[in-house]
C-alpha positions as protocol buffer text, in pm:
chain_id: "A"
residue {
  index: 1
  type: UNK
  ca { x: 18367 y: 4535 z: -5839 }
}
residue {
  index: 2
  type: UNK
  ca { x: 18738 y: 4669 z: -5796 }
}
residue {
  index: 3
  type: UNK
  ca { x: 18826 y: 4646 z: -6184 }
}
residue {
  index: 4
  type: UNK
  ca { x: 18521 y: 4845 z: -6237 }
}
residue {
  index: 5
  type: UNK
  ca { x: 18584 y: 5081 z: -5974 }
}
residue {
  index: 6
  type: UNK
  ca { x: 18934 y: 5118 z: -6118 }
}
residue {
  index: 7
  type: UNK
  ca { x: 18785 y: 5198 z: -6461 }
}
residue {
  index: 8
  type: UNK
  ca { x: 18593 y: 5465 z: -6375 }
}
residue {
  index: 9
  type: UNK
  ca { x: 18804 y: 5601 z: -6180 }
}
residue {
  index: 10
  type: UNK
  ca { x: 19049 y: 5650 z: -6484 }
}
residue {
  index: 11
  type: UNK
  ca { x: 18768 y: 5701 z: -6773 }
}
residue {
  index: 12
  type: UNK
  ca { x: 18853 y: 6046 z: -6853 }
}
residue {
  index: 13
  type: UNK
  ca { x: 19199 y: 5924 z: -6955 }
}
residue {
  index: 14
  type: UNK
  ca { x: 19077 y: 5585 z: -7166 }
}
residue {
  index: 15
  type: UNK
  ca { x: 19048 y: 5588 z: -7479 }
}
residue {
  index: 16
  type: UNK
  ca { x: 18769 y: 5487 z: -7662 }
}
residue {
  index: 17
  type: UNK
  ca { x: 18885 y: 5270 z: -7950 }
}
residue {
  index: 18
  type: UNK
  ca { x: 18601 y: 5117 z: -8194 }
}
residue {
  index: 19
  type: UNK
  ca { x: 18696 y: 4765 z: -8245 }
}
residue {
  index: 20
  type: UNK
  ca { x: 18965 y: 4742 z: -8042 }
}
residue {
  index: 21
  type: UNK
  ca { x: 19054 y: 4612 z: -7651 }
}
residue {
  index: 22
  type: UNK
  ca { x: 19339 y: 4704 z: -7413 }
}
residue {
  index: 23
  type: UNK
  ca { x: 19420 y: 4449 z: -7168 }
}
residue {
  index: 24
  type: UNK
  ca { x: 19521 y: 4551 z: -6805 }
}
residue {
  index: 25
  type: UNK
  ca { x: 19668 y: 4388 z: -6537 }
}
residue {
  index: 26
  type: UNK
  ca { x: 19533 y: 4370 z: -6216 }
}
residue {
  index: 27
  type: UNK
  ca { x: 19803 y: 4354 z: -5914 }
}
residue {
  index: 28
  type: UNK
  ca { x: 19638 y: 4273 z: -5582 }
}
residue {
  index: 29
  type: UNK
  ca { x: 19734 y: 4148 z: -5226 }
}
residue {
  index: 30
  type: UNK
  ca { x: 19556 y: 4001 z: -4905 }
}
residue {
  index: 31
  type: UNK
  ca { x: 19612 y: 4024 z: -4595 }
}
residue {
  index: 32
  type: UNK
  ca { x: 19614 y: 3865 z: -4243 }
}
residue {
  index: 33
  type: UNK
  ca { x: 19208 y: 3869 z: -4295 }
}
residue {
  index: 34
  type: UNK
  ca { x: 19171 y: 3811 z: -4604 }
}
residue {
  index: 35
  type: UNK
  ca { x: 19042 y: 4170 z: -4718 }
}
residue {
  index: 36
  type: UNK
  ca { x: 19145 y: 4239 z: -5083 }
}
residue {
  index: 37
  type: UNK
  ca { x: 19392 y: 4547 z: -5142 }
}
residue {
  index: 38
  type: UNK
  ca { x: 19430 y: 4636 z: -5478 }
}
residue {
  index: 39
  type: UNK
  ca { x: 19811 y: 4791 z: -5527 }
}
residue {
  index: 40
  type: UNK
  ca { x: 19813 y: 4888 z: -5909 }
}
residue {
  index: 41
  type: UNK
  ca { x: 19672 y: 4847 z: -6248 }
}
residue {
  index: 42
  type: UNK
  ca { x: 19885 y: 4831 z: -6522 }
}
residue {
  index: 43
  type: UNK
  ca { x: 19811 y: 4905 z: -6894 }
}
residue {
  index: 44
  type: UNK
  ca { x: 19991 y: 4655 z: -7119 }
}
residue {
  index: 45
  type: UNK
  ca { x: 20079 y: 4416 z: -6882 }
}
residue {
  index: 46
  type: UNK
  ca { x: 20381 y: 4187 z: -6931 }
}
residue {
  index: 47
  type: UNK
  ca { x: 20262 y: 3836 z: -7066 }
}
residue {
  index: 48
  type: UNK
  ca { x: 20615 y: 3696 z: -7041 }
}
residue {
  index: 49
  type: UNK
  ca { x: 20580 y: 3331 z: -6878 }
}
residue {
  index: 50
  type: UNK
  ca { x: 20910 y: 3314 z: -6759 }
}
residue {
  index: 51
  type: UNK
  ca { x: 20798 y: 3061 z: -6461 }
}
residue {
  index: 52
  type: UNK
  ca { x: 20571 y: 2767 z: -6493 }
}
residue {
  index: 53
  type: UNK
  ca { x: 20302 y: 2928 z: -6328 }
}
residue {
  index: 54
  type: UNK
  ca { x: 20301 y: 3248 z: -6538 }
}
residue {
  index: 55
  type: UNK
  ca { x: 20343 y: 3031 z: -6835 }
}
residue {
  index: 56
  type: UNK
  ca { x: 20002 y: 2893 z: -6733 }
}
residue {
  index: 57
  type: UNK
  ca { x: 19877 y: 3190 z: -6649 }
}
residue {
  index: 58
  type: UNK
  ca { x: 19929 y: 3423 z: -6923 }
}
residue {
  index: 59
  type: UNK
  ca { x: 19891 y: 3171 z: -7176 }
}
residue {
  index: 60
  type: UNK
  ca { x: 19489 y: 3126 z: -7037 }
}
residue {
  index: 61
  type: UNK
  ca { x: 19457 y: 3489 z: -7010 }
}
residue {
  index: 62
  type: UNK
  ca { x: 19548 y: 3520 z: -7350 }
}
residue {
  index: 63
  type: UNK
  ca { x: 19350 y: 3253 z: -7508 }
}
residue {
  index: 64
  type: UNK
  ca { x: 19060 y: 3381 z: -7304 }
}
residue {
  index: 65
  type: UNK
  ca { x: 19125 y: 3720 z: -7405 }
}
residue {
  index: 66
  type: UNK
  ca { x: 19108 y: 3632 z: -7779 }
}
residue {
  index: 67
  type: UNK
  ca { x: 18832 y: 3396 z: -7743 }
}
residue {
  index: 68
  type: UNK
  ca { x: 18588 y: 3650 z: -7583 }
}
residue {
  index: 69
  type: UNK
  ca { x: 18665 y: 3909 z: -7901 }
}
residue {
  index: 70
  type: UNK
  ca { x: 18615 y: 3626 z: -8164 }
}
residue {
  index: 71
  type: UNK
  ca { x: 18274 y: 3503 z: -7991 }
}
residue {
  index: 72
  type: UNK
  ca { x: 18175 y: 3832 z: -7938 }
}
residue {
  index: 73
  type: UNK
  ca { x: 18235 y: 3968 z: -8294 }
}
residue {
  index: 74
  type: UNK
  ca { x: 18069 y: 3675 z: -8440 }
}
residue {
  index: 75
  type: UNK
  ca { x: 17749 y: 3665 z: -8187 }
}
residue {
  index: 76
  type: UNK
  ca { x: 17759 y: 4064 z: -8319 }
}
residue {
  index: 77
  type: UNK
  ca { x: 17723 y: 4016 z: -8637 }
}
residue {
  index: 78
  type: UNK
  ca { x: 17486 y: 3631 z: -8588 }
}
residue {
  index: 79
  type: UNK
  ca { x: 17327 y: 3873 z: -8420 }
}
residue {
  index: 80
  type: UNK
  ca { x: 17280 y: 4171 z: -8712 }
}
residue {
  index: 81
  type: UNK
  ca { x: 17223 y: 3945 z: -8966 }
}
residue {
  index: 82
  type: UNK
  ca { x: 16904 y: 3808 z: -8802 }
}
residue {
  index: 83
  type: UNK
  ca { x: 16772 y: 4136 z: -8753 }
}
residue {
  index: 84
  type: UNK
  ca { x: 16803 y: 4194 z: -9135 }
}
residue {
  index: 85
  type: UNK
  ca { x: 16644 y: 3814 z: -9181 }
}
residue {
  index: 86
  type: UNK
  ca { x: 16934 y: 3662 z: -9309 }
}
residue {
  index: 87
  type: UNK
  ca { x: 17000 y: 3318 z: -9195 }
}
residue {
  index: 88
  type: UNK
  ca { x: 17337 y: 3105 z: -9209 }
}
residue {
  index: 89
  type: UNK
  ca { x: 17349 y: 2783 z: -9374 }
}
């Protein structure tokens, strides 16, 4: 709910790119109970993994990240091709 909350917040700024993405990176904190604060968002995060956890990290973000576009493109066009009765195969 806070990413989209963030997102509108800022949607007069975004730009909206046709077939493209922007990722952003989300920097949060909690506290002594455990309520979410959410201190910035940044637009082109750094995806350096210079420790072993942000090595695993950004390395899953990033395979995730390209794996939802790929997918999503080709359930798109899966997708427009049925509606014109083409089938694969």
């Amino acid at each position: 709910a806070v990413s989209v909350w963030a997102m509108s917040c800022a949607q007069d700024v975004l730009s909206n790119r046709k077939e493209s993405c922007e990722l952003f990176g989300y920097d949060f904190v909690l506290d002594s109970h455990f309520n979410v604060w959410l201190l910035e968002v940044n637009s082109s995060p750094d995806m350096a993994a210079t420790t072993p956890v942000t090595e695993k990290l950004c390395h899953t973000c990033l395979y995730d990240t390209v794996r939802v576009m790929v997918d999503y493109k080709l359930a798109v066009n899966h997708q427009n091709a049925t509606r014109r009765g083409v089938t694969a195969g």
